[in-house]
Tab-separated table of C-alpha atoms (C1' of nucleotides) in Angstrom:
chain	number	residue	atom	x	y	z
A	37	UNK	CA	25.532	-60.706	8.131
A	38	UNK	CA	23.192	-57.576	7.154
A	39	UNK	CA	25.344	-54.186	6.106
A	40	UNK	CA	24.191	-51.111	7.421
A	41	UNK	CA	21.884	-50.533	4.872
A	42	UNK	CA	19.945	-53.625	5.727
A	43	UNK	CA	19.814	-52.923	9.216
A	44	UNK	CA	18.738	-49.420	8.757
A	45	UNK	CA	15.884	-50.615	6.822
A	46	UNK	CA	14.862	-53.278	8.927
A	47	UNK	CA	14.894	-50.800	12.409
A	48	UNK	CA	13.315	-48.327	10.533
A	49	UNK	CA	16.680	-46.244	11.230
A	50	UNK	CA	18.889	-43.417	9.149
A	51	UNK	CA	21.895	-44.592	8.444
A	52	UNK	CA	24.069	-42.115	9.475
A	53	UNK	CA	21.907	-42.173	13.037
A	54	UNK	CA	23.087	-46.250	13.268
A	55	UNK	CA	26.406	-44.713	12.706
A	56	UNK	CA	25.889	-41.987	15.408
A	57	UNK	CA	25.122	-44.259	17.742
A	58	UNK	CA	27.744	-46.469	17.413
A	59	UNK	CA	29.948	-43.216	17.955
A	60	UNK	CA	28.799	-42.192	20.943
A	61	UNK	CA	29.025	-46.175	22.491
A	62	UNK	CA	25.279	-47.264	22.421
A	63	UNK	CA	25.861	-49.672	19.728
A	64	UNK	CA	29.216	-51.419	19.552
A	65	UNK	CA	31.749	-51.143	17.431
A	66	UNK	CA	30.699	-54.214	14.567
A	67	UNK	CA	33.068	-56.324	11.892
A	68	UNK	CA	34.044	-55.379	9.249
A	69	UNK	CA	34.895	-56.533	5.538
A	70	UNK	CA	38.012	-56.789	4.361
A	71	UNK	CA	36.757	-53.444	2.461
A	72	UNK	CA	36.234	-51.533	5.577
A	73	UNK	CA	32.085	-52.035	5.557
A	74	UNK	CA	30.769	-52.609	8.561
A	75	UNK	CA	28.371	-56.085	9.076
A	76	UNK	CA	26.147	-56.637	11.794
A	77	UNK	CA	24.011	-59.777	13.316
A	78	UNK	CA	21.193	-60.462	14.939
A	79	UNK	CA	22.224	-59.366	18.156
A	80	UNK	CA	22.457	-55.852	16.705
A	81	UNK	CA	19.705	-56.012	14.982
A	82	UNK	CA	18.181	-56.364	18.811
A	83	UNK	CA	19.953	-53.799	20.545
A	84	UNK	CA	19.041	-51.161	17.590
A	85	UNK	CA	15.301	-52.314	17.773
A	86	UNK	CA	15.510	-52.181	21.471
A	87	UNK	CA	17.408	-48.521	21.154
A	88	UNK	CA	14.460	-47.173	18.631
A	89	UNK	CA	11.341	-48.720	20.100
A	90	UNK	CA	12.599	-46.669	23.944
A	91	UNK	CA	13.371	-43.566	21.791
A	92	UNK	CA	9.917	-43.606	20.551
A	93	UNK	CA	8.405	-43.991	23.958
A	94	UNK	CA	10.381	-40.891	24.628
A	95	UNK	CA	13.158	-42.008	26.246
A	96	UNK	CA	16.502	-40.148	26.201
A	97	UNK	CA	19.870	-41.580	24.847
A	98	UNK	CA	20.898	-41.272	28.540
A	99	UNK	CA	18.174	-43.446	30.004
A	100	UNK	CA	18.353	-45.538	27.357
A	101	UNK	CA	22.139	-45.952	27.945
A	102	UNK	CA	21.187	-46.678	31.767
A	103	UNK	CA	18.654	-49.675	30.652
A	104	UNK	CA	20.920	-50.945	28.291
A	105	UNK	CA	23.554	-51.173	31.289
A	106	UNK	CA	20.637	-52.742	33.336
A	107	UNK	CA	19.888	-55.225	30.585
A	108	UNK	CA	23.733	-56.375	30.579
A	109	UNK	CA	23.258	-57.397	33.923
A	110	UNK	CA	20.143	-59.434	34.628
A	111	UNK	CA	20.968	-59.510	38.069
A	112	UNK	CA	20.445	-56.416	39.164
A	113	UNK	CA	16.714	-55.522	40.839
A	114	UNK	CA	14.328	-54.618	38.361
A	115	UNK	CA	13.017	-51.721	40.814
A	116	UNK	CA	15.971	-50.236	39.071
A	117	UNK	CA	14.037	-50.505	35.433
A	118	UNK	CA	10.933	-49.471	37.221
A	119	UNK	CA	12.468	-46.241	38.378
A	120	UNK	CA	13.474	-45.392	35.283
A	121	UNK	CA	10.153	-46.323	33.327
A	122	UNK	CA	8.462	-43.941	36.145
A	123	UNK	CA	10.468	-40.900	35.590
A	124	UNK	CA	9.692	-41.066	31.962
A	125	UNK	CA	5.688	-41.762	32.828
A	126	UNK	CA	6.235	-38.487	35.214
A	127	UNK	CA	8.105	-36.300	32.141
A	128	UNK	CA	5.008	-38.051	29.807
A	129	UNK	CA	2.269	-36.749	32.114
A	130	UNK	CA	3.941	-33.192	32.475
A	131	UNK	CA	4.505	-32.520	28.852
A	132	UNK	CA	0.762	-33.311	28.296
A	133	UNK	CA	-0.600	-31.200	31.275
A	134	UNK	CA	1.557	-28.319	29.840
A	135	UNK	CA	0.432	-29.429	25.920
A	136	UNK	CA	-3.014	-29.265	27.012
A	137	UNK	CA	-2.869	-25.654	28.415
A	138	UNK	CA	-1.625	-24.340	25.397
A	139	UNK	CA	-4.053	-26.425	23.737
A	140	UNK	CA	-7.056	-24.075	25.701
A	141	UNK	CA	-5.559	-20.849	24.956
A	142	UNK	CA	-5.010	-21.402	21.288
A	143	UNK	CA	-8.473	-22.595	21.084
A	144	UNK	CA	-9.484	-19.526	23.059
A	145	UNK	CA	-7.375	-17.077	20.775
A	146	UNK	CA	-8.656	-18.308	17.437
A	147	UNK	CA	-12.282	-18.200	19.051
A	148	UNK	CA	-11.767	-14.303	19.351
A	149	UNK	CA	-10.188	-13.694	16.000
A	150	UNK	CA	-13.530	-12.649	14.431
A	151	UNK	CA	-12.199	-9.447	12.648
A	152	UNK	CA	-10.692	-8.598	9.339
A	153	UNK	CA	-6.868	-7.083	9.603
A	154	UNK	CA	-4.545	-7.447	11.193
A	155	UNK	CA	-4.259	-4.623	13.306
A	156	UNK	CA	-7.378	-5.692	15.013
A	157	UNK	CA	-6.333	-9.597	15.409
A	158	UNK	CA	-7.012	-11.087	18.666
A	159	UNK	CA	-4.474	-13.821	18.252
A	160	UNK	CA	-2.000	-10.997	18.043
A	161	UNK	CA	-3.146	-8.812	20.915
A	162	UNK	CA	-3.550	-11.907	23.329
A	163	UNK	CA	0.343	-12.736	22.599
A	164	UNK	CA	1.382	-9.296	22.987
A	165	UNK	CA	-0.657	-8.717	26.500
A	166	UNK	CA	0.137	-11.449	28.685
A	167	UNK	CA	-2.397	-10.137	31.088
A	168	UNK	CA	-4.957	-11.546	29.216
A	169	UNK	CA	-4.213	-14.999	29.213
A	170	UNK	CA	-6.517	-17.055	30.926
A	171	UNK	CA	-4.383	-20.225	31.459
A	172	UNK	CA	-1.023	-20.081	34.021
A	173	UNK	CA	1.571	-21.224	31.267
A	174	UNK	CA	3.880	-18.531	32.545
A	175	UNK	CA	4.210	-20.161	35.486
A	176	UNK	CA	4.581	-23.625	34.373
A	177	UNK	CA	7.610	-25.438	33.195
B	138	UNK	CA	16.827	3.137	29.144
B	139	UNK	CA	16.984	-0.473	30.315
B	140	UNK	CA	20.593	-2.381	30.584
B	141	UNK	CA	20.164	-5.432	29.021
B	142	UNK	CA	20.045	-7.283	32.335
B	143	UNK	CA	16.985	-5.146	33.158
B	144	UNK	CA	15.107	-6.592	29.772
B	145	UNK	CA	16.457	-9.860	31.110
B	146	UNK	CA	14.426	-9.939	34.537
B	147	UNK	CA	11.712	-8.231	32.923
B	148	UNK	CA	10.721	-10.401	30.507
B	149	UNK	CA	12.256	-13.842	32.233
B	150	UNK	CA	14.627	-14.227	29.355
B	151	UNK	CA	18.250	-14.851	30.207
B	152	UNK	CA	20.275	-12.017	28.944
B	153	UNK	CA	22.389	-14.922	26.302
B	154	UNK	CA	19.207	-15.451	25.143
B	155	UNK	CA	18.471	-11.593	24.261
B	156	UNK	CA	21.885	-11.459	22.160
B	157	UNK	CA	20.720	-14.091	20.651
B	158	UNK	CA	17.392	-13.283	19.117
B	159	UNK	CA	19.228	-9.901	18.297
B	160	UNK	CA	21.762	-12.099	16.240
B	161	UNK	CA	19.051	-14.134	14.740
B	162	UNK	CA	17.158	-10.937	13.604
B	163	UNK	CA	14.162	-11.320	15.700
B	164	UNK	CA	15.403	-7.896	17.590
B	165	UNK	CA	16.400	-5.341	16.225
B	166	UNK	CA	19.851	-4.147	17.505
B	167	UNK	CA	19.474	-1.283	19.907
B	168	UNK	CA	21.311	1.839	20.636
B	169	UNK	CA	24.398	1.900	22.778
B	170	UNK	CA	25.876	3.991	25.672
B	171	UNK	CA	29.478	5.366	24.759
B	172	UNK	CA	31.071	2.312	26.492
B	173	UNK	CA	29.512	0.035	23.808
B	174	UNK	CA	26.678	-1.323	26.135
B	175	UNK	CA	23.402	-1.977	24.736
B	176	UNK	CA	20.293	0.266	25.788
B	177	UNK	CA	16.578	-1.031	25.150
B	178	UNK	CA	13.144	1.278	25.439
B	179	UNK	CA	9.573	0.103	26.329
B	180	UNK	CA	9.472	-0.743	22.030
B	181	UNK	CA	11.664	-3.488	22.964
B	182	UNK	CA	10.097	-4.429	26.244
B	183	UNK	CA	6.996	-5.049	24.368
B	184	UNK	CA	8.641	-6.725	21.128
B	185	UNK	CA	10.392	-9.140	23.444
B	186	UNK	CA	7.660	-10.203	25.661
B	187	UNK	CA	5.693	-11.317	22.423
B	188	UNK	CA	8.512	-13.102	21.440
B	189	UNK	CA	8.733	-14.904	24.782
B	190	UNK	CA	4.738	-14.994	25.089
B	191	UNK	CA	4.134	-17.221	21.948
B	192	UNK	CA	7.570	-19.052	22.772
B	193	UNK	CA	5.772	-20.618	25.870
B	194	UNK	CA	2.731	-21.365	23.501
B	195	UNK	CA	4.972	-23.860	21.430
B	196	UNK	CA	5.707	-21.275	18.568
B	197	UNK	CA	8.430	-21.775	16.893
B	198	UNK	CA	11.004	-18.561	16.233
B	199	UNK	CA	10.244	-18.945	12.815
B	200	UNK	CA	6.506	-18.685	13.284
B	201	UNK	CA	7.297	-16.083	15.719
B	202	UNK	CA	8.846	-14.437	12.938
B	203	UNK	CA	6.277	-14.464	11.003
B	204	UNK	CA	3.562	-13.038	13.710
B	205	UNK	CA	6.240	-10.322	14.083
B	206	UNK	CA	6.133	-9.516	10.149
B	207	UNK	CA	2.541	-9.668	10.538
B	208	UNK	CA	1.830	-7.247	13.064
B	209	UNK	CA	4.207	-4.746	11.399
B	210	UNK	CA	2.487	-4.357	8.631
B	211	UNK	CA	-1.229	-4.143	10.089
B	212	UNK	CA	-3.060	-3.987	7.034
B	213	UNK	CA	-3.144	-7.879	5.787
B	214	UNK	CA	-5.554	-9.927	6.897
B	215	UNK	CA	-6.345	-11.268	10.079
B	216	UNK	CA	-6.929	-15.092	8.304
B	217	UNK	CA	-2.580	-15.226	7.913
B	218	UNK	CA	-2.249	-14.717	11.731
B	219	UNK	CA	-5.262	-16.815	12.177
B	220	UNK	CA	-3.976	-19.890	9.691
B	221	UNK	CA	0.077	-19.721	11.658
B	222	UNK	CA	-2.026	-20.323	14.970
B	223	UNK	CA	-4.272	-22.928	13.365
B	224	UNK	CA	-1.035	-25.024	11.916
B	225	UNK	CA	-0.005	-24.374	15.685
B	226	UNK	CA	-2.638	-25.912	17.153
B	227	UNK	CA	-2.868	-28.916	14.873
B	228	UNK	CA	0.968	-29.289	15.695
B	229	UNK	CA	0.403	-29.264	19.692
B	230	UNK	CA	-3.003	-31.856	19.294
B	231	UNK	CA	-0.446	-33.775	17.231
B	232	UNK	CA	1.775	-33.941	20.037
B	233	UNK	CA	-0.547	-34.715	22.713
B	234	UNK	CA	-2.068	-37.813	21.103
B	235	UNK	CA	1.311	-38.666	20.765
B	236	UNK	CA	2.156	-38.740	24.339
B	237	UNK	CA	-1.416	-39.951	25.529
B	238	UNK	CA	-0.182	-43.040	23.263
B	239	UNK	CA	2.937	-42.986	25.340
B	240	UNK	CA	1.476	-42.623	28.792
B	241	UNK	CA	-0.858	-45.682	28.000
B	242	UNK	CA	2.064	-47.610	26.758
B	243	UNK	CA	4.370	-46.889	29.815
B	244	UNK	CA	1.617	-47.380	32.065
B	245	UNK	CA	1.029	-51.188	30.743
B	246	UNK	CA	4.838	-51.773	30.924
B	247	UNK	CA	4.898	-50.820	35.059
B	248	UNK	CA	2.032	-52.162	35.548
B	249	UNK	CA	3.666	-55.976	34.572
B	250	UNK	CA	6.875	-55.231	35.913
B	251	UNK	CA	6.369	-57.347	38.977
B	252	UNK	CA	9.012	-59.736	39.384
B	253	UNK	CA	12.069	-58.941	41.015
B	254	UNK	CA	15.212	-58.968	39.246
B	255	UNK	CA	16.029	-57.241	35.627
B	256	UNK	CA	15.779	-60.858	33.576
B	257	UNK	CA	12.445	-60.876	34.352
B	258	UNK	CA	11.358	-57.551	33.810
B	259	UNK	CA	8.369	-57.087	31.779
B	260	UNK	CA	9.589	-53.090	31.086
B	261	UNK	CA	13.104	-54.364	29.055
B	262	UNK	CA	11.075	-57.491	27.591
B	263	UNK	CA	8.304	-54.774	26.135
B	264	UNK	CA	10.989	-52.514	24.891
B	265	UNK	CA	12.888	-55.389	23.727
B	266	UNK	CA	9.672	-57.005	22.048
B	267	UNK	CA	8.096	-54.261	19.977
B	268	UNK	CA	4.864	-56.943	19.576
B	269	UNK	CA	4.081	-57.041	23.028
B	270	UNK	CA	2.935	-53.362	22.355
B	271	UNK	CA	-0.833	-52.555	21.825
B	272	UNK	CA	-0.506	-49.031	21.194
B	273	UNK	CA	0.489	-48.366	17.352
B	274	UNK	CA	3.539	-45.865	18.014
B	275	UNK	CA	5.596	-47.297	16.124
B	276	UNK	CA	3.306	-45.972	12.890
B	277	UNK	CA	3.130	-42.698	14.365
B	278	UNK	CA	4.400	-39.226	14.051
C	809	DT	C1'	37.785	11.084	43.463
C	810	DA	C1'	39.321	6.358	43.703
C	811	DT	C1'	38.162	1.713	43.732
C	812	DA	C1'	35.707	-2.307	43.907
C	813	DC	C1'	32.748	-5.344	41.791
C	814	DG	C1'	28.690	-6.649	39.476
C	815	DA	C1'	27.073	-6.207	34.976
C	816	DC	C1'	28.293	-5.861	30.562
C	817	DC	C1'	31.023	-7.041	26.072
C	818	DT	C1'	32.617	-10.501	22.125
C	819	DA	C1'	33.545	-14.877	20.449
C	820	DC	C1'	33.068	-19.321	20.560
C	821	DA	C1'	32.021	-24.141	22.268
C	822	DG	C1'	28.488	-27.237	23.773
C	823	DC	C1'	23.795	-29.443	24.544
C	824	DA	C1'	20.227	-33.246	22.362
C	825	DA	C1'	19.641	-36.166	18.753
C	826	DC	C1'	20.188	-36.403	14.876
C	827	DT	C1'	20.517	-34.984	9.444
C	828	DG	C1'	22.902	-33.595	5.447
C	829	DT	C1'	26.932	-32.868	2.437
C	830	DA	C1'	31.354	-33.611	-0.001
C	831	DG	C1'	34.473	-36.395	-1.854
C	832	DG	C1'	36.060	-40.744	-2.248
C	833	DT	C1'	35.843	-46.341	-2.029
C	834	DT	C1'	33.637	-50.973	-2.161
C	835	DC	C1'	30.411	-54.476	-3.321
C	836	DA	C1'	27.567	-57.123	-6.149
C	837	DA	C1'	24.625	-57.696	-10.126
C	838	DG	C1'	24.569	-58.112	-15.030
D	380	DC	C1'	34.605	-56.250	-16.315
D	381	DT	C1'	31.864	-52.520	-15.792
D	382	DT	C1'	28.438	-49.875	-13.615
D	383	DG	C1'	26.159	-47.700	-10.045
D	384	DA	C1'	24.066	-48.187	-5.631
D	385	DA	C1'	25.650	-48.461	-1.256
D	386	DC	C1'	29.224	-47.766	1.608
D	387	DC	C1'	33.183	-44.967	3.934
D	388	DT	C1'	35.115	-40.676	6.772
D	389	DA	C1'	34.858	-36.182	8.301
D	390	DC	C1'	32.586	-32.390	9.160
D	391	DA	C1'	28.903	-28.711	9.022
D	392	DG	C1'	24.125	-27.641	10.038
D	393	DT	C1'	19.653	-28.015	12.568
D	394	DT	C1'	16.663	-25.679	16.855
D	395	DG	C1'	16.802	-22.806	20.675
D	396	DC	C1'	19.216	-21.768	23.446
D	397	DT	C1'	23.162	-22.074	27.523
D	398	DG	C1'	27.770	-21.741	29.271
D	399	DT	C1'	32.643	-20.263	29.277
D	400	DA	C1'	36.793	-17.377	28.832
D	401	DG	C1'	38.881	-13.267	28.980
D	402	DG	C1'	38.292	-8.733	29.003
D	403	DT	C1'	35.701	-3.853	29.651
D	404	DC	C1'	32.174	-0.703	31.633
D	405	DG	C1'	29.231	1.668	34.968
D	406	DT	C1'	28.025	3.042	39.339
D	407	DA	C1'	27.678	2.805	44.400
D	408	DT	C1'	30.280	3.569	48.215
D	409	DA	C1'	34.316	5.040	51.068
DNA sequence: TATACGACCTACAGCAACTGTAGGTTCAAG
DNA sequence: CTTGAACCTACAGTTGCTGTAGGTCGTATA
């Protein structure tokens, strides 16, 4: 039986985040001591590791919660796991596209800023005059 | 004199929003008619489109804040403005090496999820299995 | 000039996904 | 048996807004 502690270490976890999760029903509720400490097993050790490797490819708590539901019944068709996977790949690719815009302009802006004050900065006078953006982030999501 | 709705559709900034850089300190709080509603001039136009401007470049308001302290005192040098857009850009490269790690790592998972129901799926066995990854997110930002 | 009604006001709660704090209890090593 | 690290609950704070409730204001139209 690990404490929380443990467990936190192992999943590479807060503490208080294990706790938070168990709070808002992603992890269930685990045994306790006699003290009032909770102890988990392996199985939670699992879930929490299966929790925190989704939530660093991105995934929310909310389609996390839907693959856990998924994974509780291995019946179900895994087109259903697929869909969800493919949204995220779609949010992935959108967050770059936009990443990469803003990438060019602030590349652009600090190419410009050649002269000494302030009131002359290019950096400044490109994000006060939208006109002269070059990129369609204004547009974007 | 622009109601505050005006400013709102202006500048694409939901009028909530406009209270709330006001409350935050980013505006500063304009005059009012007798009736207690607020009144902005083109000073405020301009202020607020900056704000929204570097906003859609991935600046946070606290970086925002300090391009805004920047510009109002025009005599410091250029290099300050030019190092908070620097850290900027280091943070948004940061962030799409991140996600390019991601996309890769997605990809691979859809691209094995071929079988048909959810105990075989190869998406809940990678997220399950954190060695089946090749990509090294797990050591990353 | 009266009235309707959209736009405005304040104050506060809520969102994601945690993180941190205060004040107190338990566990386990020495 | 003592010490102190780790645990407990409960709640506030983070970022950058967004939404709601309940009420007031401004102005276009009849």
């Amino acid at each position: 039986m690990l404490a929380i502690g443990t467990l936190a270490k192992r999943t590479g976890t807060k503490v208080q985040t294990i706790r938070y999760y168990e709070q808002i029903g992603l992890l269930p509720e685990p045994g306790r001591t006699e003290g009032g400490q909770r102890r988990y097993d392996e199985e939670d050790l699992d879930r929490l590791a299966f929790i925190r490797h989704a939530r660093q490819l991105g995934f929310t708590l909310e389609a996390i919660r839907e693959l856990l539901d998924l994974s509780d019944n291995p019946g179900r068709p895994c087109a259903d796991v697929d869909r969800i996977a493919h949204r995220q790949l779609k949010e992935v690719e959108a967050r770059i596209a936009r990443l990469e815009a803003l990438r060019a302009e602030l590349k652009r802006m600090l190419r410009e800023c050649s002269r000494d004050t302030v009131s002359d900065c290019r950096v400044l006078e490109v994000l006060r005059d939208h006109s002269a953006c070059l990129s369609d982030h204004e547009t974007g999501a």
